[in-house]
JSON list of C-alpha atoms in Angstrom, two decimals:
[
{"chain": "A", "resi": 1, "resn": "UNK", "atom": "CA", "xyz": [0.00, 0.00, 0.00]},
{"chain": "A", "resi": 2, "resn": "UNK", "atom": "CA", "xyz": [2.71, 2.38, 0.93]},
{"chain": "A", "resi": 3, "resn": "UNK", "atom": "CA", "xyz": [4.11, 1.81, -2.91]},
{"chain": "A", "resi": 4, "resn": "UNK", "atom": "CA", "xyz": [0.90, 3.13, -4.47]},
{"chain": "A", "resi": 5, "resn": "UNK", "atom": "CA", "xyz": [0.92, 6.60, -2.54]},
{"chain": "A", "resi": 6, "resn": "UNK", "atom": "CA", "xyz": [5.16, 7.25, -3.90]},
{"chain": "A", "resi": 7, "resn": "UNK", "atom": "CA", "xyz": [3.80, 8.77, -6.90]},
{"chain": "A", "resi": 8, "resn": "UNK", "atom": "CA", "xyz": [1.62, 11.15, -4.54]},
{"chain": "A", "resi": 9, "resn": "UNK", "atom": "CA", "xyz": [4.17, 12.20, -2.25]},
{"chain": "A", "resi": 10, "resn": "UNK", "atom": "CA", "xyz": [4.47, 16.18, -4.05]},
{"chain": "A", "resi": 11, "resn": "UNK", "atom": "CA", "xyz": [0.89, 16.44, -2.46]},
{"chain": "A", "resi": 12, "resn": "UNK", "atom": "CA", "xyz": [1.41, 16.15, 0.84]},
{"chain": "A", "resi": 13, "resn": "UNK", "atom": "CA", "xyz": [3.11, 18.58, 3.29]},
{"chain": "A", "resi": 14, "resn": "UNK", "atom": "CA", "xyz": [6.64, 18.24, 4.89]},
{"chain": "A", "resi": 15, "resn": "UNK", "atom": "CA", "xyz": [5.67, 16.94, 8.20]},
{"chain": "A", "resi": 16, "resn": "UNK", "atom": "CA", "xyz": [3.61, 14.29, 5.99]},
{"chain": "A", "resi": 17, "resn": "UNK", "atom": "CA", "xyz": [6.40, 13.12, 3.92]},
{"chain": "A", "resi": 18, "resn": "UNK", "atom": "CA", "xyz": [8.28, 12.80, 6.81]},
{"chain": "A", "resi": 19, "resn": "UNK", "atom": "CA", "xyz": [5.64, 10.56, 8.01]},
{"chain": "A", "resi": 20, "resn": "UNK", "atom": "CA", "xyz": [4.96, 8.48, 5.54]},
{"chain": "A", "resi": 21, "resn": "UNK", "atom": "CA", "xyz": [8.87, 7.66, 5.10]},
{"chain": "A", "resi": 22, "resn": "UNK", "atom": "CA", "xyz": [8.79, 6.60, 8.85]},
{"chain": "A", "resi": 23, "resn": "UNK", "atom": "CA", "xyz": [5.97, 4.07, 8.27]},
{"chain": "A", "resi": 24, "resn": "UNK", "atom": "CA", "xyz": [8.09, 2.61, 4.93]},
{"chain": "A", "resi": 25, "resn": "UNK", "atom": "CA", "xyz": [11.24, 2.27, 7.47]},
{"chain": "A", "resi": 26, "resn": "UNK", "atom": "CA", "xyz": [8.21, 0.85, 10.14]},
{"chain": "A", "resi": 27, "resn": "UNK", "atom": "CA", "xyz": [7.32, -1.23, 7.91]},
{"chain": "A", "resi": 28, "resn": "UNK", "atom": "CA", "xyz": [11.21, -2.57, 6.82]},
{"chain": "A", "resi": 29, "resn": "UNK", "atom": "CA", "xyz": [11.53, -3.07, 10.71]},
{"chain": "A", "resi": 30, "resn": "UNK", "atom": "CA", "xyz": [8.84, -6.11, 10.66]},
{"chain": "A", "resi": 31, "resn": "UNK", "atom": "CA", "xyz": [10.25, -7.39, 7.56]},
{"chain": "A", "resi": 32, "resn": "UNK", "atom": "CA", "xyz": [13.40, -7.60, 9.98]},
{"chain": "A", "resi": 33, "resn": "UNK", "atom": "CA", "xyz": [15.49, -5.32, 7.96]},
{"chain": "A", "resi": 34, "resn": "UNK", "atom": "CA", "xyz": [16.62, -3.62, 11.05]},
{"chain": "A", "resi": 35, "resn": "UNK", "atom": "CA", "xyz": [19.91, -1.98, 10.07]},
{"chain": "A", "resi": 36, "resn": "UNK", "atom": "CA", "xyz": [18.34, 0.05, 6.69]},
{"chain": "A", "resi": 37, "resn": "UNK", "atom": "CA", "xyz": [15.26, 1.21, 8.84]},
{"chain": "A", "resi": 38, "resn": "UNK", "atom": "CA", "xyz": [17.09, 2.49, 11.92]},
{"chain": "A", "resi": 39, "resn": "UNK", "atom": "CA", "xyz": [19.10, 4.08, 9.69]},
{"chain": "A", "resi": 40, "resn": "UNK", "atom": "CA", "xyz": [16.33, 5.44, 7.37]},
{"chain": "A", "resi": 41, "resn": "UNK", "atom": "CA", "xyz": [14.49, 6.33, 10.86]},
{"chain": "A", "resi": 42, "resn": "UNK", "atom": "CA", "xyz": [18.21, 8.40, 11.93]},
{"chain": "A", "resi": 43, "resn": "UNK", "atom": "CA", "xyz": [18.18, 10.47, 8.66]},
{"chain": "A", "resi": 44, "resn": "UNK", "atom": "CA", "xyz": [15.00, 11.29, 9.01]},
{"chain": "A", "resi": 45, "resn": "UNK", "atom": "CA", "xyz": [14.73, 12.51, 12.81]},
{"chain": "A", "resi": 46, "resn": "UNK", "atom": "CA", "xyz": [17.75, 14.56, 12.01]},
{"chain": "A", "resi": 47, "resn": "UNK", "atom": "CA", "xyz": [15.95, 15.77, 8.89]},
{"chain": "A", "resi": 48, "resn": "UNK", "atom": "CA", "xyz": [13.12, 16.89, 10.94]},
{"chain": "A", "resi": 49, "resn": "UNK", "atom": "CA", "xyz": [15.50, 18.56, 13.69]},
{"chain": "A", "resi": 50, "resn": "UNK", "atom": "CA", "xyz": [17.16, 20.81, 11.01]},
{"chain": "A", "resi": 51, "resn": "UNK", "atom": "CA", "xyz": [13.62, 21.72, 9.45]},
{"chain": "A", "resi": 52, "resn": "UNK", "atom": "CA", "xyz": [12.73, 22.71, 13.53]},
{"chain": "A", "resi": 53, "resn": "UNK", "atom": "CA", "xyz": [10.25, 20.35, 13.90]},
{"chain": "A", "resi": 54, "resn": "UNK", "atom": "CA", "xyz": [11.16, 19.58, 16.88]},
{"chain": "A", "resi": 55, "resn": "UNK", "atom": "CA", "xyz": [8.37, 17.44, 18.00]},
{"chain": "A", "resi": 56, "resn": "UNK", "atom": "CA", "xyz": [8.23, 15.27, 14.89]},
{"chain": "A", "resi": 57, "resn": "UNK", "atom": "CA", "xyz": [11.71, 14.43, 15.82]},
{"chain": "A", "resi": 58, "resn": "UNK", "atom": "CA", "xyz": [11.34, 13.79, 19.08]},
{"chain": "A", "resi": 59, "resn": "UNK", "atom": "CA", "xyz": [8.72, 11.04, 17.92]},
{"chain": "A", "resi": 60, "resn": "UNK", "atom": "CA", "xyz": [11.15, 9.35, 16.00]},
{"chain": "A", "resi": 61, "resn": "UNK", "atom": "CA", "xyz": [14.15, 9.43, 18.01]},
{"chain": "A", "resi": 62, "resn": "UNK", "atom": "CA", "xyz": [11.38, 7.63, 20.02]},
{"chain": "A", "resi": 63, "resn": "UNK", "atom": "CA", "xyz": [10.85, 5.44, 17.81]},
{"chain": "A", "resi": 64, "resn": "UNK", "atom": "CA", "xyz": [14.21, 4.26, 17.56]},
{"chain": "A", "resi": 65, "resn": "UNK", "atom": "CA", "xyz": [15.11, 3.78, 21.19]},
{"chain": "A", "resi": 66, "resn": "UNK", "atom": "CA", "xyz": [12.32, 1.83, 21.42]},
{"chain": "A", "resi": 67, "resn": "UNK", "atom": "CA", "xyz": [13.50, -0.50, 18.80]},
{"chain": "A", "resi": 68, "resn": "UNK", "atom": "CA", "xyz": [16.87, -0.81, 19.94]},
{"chain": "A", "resi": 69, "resn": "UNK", "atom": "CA", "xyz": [14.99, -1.98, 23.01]},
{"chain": "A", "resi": 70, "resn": "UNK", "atom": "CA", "xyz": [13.25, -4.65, 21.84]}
]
């Protein structure tokens, strides 16, 4: 599903894109491609800290601890 909306990512605003890339490296973490996603997930957080959106960020810095976790 996430394949079908690439075409339509121009649409949607910043904060958004941003989420919709964090659900496609979501969604490489339960195909157990752990490295690419966390890393995906790390360019992405730091993406959102330089755009100042710092809350965003937060949530996926988040994100990422909590996978490390598990």
């Amino acid at each position: 599903m996430l394949e079908q909306l690439a075409g339509f990512d121009d649409l949607l605003t910043f904060q958004d894109r941003i989420r919709l890339d964090v659900l496609r490296n979501r969604v490489l973490l339960l195909e157990g491609k752990q490295e690419p996603a966390l890393d995906g997930l790390r360019k992405l957080a730091e993406r959102a800290q330089r755009s100042g959106n710092m809350d965003l960020a937060a949530e996926i810095w988040r994100l990422i601890a909590e996978s490390l976790a598990k």
